[in-house]
GROMACS .gro file of C-alpha atoms in nm:
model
  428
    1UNK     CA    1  -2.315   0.842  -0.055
    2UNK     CA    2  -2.002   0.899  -0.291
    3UNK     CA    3  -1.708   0.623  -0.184
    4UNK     CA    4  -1.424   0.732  -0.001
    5UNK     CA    5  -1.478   1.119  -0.024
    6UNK     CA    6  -1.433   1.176   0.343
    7UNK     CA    7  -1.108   1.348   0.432
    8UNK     CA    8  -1.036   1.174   0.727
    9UNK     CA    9  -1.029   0.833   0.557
   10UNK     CA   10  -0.796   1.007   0.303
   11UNK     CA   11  -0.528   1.125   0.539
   12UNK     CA   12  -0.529   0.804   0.719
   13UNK     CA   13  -0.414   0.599   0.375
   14UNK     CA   14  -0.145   0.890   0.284
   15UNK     CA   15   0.035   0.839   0.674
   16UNK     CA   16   0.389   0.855   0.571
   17UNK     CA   17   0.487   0.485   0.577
   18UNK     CA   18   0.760   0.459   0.878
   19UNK     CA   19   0.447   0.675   1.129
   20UNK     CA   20   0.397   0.436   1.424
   21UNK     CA   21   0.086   0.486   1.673
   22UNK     CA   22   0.166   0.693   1.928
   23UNK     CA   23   0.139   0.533   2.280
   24UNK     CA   24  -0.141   0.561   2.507
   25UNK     CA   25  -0.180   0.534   2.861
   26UNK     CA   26  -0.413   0.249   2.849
   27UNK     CA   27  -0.338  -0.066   2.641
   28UNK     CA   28  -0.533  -0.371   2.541
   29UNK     CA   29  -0.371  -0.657   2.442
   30UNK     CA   30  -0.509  -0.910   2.232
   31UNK     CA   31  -0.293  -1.208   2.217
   32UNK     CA   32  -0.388  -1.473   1.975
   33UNK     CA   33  -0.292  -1.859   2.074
   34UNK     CA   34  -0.109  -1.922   1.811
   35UNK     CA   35   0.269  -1.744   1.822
   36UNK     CA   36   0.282  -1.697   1.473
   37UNK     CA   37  -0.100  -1.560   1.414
   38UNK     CA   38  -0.176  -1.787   1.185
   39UNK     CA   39  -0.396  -2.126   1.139
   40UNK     CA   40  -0.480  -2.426   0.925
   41UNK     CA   41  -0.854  -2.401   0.773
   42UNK     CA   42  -1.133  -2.571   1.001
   43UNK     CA   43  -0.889  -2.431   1.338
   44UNK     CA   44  -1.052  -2.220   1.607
   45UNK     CA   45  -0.899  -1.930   1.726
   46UNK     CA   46  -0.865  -1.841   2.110
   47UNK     CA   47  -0.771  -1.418   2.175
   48UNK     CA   48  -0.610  -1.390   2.545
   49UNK     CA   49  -0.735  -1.043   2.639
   50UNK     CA   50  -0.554  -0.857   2.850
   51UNK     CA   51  -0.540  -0.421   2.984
   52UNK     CA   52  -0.230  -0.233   3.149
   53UNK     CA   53  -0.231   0.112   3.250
   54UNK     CA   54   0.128   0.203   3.313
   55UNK     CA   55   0.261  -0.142   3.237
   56UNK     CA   56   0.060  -0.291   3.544
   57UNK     CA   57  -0.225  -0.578   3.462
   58UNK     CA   58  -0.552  -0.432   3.538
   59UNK     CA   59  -0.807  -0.691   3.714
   60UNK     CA   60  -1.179  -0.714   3.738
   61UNK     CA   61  -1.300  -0.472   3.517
   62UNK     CA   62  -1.506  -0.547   3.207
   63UNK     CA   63  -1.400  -0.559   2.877
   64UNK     CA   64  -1.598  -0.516   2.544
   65UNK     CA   65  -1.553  -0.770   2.228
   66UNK     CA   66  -1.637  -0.855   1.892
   67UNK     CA   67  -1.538  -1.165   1.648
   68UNK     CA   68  -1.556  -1.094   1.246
   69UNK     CA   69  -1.376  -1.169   0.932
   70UNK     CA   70  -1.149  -0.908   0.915
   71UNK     CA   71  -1.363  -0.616   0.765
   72UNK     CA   72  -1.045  -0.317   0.633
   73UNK     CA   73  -1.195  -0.048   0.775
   74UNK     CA   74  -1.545  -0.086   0.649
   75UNK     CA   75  -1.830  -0.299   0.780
   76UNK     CA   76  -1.880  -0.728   0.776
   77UNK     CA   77  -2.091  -0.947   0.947
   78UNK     CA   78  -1.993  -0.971   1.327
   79UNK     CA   79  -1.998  -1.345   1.433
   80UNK     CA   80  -2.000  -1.244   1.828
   81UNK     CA   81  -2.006  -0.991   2.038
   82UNK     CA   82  -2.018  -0.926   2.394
   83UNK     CA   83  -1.846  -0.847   2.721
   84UNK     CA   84  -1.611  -0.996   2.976
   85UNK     CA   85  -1.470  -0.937   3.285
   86UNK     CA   86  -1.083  -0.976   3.325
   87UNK     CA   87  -1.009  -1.236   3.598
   88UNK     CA   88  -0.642  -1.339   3.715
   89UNK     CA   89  -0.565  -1.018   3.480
   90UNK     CA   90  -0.748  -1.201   3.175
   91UNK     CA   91  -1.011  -1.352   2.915
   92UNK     CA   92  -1.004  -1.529   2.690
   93UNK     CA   93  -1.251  -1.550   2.365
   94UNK     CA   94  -1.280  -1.837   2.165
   95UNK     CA   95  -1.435  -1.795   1.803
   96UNK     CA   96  -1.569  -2.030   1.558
   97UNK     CA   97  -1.387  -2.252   1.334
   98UNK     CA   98  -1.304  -2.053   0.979
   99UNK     CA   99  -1.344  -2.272   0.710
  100UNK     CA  100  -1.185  -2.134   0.389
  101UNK     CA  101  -0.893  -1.914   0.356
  102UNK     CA  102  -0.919  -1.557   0.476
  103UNK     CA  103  -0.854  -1.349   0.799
  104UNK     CA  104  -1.038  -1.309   1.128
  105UNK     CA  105  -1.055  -1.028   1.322
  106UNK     CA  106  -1.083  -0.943   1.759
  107UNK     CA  107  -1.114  -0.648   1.866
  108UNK     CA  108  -1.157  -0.539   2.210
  109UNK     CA  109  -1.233  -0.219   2.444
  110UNK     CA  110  -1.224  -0.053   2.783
  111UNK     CA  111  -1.355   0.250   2.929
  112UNK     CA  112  -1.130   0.395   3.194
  113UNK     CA  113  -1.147   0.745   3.341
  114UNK     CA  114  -1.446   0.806   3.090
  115UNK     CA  115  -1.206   0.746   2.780
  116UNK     CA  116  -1.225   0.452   2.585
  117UNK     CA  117  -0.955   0.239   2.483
  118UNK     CA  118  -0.921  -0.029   2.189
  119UNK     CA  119  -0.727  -0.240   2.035
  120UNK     CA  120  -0.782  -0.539   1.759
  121UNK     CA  121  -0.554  -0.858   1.623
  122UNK     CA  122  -0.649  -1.046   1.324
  123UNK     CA  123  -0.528  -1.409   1.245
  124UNK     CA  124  -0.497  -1.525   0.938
  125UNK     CA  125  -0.606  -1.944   0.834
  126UNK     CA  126  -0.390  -2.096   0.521
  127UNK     CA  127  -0.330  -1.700   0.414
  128UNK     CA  128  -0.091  -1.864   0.113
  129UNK     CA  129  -0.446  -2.055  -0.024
  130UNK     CA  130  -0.604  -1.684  -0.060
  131UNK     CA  131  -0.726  -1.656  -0.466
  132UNK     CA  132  -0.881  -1.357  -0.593
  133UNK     CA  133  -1.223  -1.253  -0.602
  134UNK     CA  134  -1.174  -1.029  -0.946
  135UNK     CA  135  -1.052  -1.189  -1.322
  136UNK     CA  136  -0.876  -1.095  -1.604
  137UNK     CA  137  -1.048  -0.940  -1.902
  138UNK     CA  138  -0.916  -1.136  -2.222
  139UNK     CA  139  -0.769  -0.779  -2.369
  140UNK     CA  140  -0.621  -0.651  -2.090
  141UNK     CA  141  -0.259  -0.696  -2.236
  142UNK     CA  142  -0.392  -0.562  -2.560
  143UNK     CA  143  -0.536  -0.314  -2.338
  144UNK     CA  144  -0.215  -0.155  -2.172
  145UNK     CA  145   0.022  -0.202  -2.451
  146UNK     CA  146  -0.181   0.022  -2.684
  147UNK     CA  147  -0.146   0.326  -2.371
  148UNK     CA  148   0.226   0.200  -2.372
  149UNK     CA  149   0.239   0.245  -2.757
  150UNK     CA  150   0.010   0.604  -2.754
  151UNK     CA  151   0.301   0.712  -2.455
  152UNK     CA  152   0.609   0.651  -2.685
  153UNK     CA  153   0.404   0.900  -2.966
  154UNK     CA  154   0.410   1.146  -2.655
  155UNK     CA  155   0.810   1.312  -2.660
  156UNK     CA  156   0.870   1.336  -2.305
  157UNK     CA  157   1.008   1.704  -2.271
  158UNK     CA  158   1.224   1.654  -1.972
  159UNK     CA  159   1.288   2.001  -1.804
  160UNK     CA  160   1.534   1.948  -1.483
  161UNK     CA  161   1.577   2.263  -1.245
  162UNK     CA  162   1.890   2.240  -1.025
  163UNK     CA  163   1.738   2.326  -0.626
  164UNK     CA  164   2.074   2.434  -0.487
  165UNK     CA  165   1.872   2.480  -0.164
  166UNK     CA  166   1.860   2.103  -0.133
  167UNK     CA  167   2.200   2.015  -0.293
  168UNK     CA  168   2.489   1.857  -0.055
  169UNK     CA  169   2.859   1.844  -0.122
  170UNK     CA  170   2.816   1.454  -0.269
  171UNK     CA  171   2.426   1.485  -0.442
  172UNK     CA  172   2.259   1.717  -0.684
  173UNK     CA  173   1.862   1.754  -0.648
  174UNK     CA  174   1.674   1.878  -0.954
  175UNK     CA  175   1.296   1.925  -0.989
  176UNK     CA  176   1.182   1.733  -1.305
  177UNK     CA  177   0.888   1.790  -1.546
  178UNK     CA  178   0.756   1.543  -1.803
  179UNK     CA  179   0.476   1.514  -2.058
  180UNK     CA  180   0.305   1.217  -2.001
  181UNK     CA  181  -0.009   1.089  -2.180
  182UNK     CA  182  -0.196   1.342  -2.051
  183UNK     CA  183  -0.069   1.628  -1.894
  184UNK     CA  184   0.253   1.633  -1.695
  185UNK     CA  185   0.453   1.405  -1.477
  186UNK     CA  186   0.691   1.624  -1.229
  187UNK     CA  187   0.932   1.436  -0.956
  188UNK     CA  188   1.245   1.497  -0.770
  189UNK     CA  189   1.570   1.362  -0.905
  190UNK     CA  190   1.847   1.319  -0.660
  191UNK     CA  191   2.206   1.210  -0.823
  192UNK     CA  192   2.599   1.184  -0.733
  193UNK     CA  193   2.798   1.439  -0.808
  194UNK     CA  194   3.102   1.210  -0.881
  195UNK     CA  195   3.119   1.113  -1.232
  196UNK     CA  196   3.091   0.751  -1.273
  197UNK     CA  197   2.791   0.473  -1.377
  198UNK     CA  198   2.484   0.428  -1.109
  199UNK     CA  199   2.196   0.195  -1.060
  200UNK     CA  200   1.916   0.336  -1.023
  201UNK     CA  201   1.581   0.377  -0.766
  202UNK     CA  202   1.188   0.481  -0.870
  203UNK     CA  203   1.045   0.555  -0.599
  204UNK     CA  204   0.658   0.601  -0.676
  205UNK     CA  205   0.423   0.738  -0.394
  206UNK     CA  206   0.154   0.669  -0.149
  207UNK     CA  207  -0.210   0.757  -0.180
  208UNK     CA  208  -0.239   1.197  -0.088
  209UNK     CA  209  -0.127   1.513  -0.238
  210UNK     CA  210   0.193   1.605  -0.104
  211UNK     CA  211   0.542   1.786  -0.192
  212UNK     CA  212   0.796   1.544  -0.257
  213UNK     CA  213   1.188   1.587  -0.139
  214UNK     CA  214   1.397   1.311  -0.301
  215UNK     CA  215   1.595   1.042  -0.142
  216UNK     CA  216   1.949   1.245  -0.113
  217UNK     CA  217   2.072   0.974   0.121
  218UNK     CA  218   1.995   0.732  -0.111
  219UNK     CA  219   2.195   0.922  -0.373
  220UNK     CA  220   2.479   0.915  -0.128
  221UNK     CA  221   2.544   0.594  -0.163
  222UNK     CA  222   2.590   0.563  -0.506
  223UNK     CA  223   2.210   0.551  -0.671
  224UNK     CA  224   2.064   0.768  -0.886
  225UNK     CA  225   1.702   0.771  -0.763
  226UNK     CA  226   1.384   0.973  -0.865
  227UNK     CA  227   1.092   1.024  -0.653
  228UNK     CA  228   0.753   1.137  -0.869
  229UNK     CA  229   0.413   1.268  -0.808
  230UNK     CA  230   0.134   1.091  -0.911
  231UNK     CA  231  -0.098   1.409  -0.974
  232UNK     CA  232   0.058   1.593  -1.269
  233UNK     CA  233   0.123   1.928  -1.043
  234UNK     CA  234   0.459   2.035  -0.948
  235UNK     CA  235   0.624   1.837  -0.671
  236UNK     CA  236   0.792   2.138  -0.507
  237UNK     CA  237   0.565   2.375  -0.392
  238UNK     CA  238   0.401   2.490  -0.073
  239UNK     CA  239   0.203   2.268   0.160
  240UNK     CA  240  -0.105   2.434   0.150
  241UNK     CA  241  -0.154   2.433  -0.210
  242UNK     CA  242  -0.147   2.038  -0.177
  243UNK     CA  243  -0.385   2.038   0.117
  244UNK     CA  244  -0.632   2.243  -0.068
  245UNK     CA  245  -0.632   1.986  -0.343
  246UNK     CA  246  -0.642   1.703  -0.108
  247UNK     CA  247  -0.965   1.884   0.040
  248UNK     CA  248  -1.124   2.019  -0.309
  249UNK     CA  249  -1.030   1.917  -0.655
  250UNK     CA  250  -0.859   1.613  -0.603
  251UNK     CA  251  -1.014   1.461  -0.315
  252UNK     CA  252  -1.150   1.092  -0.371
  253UNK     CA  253  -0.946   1.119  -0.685
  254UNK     CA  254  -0.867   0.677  -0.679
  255UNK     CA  255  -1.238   0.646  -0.790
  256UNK     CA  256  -1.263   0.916  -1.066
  257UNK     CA  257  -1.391   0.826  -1.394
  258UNK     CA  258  -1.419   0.445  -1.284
  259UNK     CA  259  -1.697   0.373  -1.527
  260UNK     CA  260  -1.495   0.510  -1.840
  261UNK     CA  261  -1.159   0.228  -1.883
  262UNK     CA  262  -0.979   0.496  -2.093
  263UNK     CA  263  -1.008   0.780  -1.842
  264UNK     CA  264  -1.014   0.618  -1.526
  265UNK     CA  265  -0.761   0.834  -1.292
  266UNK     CA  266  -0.514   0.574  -1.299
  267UNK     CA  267  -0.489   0.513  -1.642
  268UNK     CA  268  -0.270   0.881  -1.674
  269UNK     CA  269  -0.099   0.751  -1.345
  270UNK     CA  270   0.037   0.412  -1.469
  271UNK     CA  271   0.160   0.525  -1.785
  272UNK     CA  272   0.307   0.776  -1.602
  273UNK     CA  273   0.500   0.512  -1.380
  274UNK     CA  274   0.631   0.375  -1.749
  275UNK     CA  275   0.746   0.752  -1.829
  276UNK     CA  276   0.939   0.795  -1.511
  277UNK     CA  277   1.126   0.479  -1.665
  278UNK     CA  278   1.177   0.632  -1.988
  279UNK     CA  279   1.347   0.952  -1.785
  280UNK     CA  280   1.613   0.722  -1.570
  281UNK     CA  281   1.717   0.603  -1.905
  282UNK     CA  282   1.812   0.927  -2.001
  283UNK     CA  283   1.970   1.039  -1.712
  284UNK     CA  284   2.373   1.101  -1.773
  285UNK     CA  285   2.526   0.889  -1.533
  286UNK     CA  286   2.262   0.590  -1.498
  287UNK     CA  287   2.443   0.258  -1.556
  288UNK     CA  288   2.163   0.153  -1.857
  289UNK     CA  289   2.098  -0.169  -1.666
  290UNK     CA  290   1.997  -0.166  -1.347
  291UNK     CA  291   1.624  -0.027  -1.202
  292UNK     CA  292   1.417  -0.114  -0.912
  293UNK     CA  293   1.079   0.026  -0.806
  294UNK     CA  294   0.971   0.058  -0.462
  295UNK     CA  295   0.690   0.188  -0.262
  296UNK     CA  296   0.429   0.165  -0.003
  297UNK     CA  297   0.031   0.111  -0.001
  298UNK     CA  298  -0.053   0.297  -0.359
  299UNK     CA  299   0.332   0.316  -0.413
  300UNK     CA  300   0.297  -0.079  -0.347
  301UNK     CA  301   0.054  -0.085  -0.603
  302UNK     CA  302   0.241   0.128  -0.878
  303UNK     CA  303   0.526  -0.018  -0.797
  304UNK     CA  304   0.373  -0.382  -0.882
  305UNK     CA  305   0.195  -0.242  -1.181
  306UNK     CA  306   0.569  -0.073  -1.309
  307UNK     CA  307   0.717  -0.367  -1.292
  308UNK     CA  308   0.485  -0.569  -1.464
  309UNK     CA  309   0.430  -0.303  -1.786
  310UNK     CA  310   0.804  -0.252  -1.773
  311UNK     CA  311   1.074  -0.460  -1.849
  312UNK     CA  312   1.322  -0.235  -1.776
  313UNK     CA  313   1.250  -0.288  -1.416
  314UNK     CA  314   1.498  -0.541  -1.284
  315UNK     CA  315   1.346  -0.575  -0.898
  316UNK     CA  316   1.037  -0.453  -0.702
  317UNK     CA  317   1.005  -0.349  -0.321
  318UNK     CA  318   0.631  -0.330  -0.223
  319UNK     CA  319   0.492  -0.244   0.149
  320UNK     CA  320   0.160  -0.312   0.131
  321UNK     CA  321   0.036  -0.300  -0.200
  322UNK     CA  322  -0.373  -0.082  -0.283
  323UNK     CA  323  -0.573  -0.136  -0.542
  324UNK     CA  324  -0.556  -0.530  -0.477
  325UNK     CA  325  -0.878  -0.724  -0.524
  326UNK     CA  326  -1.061  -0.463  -0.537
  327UNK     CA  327  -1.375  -0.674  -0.535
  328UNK     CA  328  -1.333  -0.838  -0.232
  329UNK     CA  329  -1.653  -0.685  -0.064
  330UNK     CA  330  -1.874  -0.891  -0.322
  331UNK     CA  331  -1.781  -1.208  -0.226
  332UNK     CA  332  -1.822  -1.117   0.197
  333UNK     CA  333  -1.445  -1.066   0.267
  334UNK     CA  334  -1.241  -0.696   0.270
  335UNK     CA  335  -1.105  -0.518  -0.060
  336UNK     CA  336  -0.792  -0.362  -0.153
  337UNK     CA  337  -0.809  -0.015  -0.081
  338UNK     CA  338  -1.040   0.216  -0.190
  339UNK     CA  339  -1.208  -0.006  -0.026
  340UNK     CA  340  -1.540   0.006  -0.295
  341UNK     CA  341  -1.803  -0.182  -0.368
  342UNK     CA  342  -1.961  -0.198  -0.041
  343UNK     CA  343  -2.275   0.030  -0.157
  344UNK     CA  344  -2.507   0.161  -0.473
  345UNK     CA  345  -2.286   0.455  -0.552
  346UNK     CA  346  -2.003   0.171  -0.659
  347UNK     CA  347  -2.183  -0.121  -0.735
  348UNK     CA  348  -2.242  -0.084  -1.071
  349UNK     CA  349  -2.170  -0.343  -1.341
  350UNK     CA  350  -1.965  -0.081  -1.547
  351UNK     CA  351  -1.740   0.044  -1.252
  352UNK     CA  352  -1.679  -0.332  -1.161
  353UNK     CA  353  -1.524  -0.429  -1.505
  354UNK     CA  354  -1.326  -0.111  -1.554
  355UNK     CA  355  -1.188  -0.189  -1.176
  356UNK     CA  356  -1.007  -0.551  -1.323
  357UNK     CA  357  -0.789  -0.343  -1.585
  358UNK     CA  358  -0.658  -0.126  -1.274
  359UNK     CA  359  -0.659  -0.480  -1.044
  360UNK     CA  360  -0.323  -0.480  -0.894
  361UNK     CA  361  -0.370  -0.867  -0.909
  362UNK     CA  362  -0.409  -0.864  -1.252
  363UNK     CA  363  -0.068  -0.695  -1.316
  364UNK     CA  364   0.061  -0.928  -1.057
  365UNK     CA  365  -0.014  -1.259  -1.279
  366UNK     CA  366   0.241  -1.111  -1.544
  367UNK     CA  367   0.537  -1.018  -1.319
  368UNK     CA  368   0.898  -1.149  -1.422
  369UNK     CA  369   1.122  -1.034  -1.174
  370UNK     CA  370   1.246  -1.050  -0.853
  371UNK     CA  371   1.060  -0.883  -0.546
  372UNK     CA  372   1.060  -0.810  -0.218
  373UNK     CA  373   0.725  -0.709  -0.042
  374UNK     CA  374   0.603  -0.695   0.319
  375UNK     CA  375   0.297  -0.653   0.522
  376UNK     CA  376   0.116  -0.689   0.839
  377UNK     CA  377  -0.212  -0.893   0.959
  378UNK     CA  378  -0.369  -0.591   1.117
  379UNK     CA  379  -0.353  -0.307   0.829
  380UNK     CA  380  -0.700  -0.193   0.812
  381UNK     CA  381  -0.590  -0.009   0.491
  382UNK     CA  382  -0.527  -0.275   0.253
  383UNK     CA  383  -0.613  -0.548   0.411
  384UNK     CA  384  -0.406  -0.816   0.387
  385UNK     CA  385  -0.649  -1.089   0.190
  386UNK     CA  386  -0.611  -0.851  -0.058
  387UNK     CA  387  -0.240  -0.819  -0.029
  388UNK     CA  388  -0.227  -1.184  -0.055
  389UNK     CA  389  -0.481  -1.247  -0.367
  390UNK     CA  390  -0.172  -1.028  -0.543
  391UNK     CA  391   0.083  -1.223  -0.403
  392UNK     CA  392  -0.041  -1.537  -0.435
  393UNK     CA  393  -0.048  -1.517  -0.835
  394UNK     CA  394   0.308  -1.388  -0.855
  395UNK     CA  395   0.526  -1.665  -1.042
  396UNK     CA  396   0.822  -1.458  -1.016
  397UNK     CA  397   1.080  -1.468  -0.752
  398UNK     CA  398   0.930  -1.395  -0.423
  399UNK     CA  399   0.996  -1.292  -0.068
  400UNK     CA  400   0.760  -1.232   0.196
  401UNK     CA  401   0.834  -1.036   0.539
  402UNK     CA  402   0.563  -1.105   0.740
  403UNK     CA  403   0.540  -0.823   1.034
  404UNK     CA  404   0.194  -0.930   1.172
  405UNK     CA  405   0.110  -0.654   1.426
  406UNK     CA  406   0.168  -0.377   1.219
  407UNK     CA  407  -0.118  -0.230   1.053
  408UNK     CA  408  -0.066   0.045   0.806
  409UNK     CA  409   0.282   0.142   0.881
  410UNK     CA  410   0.601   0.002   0.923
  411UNK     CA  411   0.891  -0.067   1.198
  412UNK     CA  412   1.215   0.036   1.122
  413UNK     CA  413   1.355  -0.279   1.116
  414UNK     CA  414   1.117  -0.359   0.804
  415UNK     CA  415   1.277  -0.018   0.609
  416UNK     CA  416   1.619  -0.140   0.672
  417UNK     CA  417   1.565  -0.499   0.542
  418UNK     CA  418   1.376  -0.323   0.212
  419UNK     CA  419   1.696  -0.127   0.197
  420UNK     CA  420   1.930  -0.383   0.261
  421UNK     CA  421   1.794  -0.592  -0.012
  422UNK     CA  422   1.744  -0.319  -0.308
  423UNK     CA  423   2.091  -0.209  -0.218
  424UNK     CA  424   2.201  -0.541  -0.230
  425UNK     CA  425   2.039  -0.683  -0.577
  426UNK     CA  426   2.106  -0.324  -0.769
  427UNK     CA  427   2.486  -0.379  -0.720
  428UNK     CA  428   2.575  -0.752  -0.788
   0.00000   0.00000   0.00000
């Protein structure tokens, strides 16, 4: 079976970042015994399992469970499994000691009514000891400066179209097109009207096929920011056109060509990242100096990878990063999203290697500036060993937020601090 080509697993990576799970009527708690989720190697791990239906502690009614290293959203060994009864409103389920760095995983359920109800925590043991399971192919700096170098042959071409439609009294919003190493590279550029000298934003995008609208707030308050697509198709047309790609041409489009290095999907995308650079440089009113990146789950990823092919880039904000060690499911613990490698379709000796020049981690090793990134325990998306085999081989300055529950999406108090802190580095 071809990886990832199921549409439901596609739409669940593209959730717009700040989506939060709706609530339910029935909740189950898992509460690990450790405040801070997180354990030295060779600790065992005790989950306090708890249900409420309409905030009131249910009692005496049985609960499933499983134990496993955390498995994304694909399949690992389970270590236990069973079922409970809640007594005194609770259980409590002790696993195994985990003896090397990694993640563990509890999930529990309920059936009430004839519905059933779930919920999972995962805990992490010495999470800053996680090293990748992929390497670094001796030319993979030769590698990606020769695409740099065939990119600067390429002129870029930029075509802006004023949207007056979208246009305030303090921003202009254009609709951008590029030539990029291969076809086109189209975006949304949002800028102040007032004359003066900005910093600027890239904001590079999550996994889907979407229309993009800019970030006129962000313009607002004095940055010149540009939003692209990934997918070389105009950014500003009508929904449907993107969910008929998202459901035809393009879908499973992060695995495409993975056995040919030069035309893998992302090689057009990552050199496209560099062009959006070369465009901010050009724009009349950008200060010359000052550019940060920022994105979430495969925005998290490009945003890594622009910063590390660009020196231009002066800071990085990453939710999340994909495309982290991708090879995790080799070595028995979860991969970055796509989440490959986990059957005969992907586990091919040629789609491995060409997977470590598109490694996330292996951008990561080469980073030089500041950044700011932030994840939970639970994201079932990109896991978070995978998060941390990137972050782990960062050298440069580094900040990690640490919002364990959340899986793949964010609180609003995690988009304010990201804010707070571009806002704060672009203008010192």
């Amino acid at each position: 079976m071809k990886i990832f080509t199921s549409l439901a697993c596609f739409l669940l990576f593209s959730t717009y970042l700040i989506a939060q799970p709706r609530q339910e009527l029935v909740e189950v708690i898992v509460s690990p015994n450790h405040p801070d989720w997180t354990y030295s190697i060779g600790e065992k791990a005790e989950f306090t399992v708890s249900v409420f239906k309409n905030n009131v502690a249910l009692d005496d009614i049985e609960i499933e469970y499983k134990v496993q290293p955390d498995p994304g959203y694909r399949t690992l060994k389970i270590w236990d499994e069973g079922t409970r009864t809640l007594r005194n409103n609770s259980t409590k389920i002790k696993a195994k000691k985990f003896t090397e760095p990694g993640f563990l995983r509890c999930t529990a359920s309920v059936e009430i009514d004839g519905k059933k109800y779930s919920s999972y925590t995962t805990v992490g043991f010495a999470p800053e000891k996680i090293q990748p399971t992929t390497t670094l192919p001796k030319d993979f700096e030769a590698f990606w400066e020769k695409g740099k170098e065939e990119l600067n042959q390429v002129p870029m071409n930029a075509v802006l179209t004023l949207m007056p439609e979208r246009c305030t009294d303090k921003v202009d919003v254009y609709h951008v097109k590029l030539d990029n190493i291969k076809g086109k590279i189209y975006g949304i550029l949002t800028k102040p009207k007032k004359p003066g000298k900005y910093p600027a934003i890239l904001h590079v995008p999550g996994a889907g096929i979407r229309p993009y609208y800019g970030e006129i707030d962000e313009a607002a308050e004095g940055f010149i920011s540009f939003t692209i697509g990934i997918h070389g198709i105009p950014v500003n047309l009508d929904k449907s056109v993107y969910d008929d790609l998202a459901r035809g041409a393009l879908n499973g489009y992060q695995t495409f060509n993975l056995d040919d290095r030069d035309n893998a999907y992302y090689h057009r995308v990552y050199l496209g990242c560099v062009r959006a650079v070369d465009f901010i440089e050009s724009v009349d009113g950008f200060n010359g100096e000052d550019i940060a990146v920022t994105g979430g789950s495969q925005g998290g990823a490009l945003s890594i990878v622009t910063a590390s092919l660009d020196d231009r880039i002066d800071y990085l904000a990453a939710f999340y990063p994909a495309l982290s060690d991708m090879t995790g499911f080799l070595h028995g613990r979860a991969g970055g999203w796509p989440q490959i490698f986990v059957d005969e379709f992907s586990n091919k000796p040629e789609k491995i290697e060409v997977s470590k020049y598109y490694d996330v981690v292996n951008f990561a090793r080469f980073l030089k500036v500041p950044g700011w990134y932030s994840w939970g325990y639970n994201d079932n998306v990109c896991p978070p060993a995978s998060t941390y085999s990137a972050y782990n081989v960062v050298t440069a300055p580094k900040e990690l937020h640490l919002f364990q529950k959340t899986q793949h999406w964010t609180y609003p108090e995690q988009q304010e601090l990201r804010k707070k802190w571009l806002f704060a580095k672009l203008k010192e």
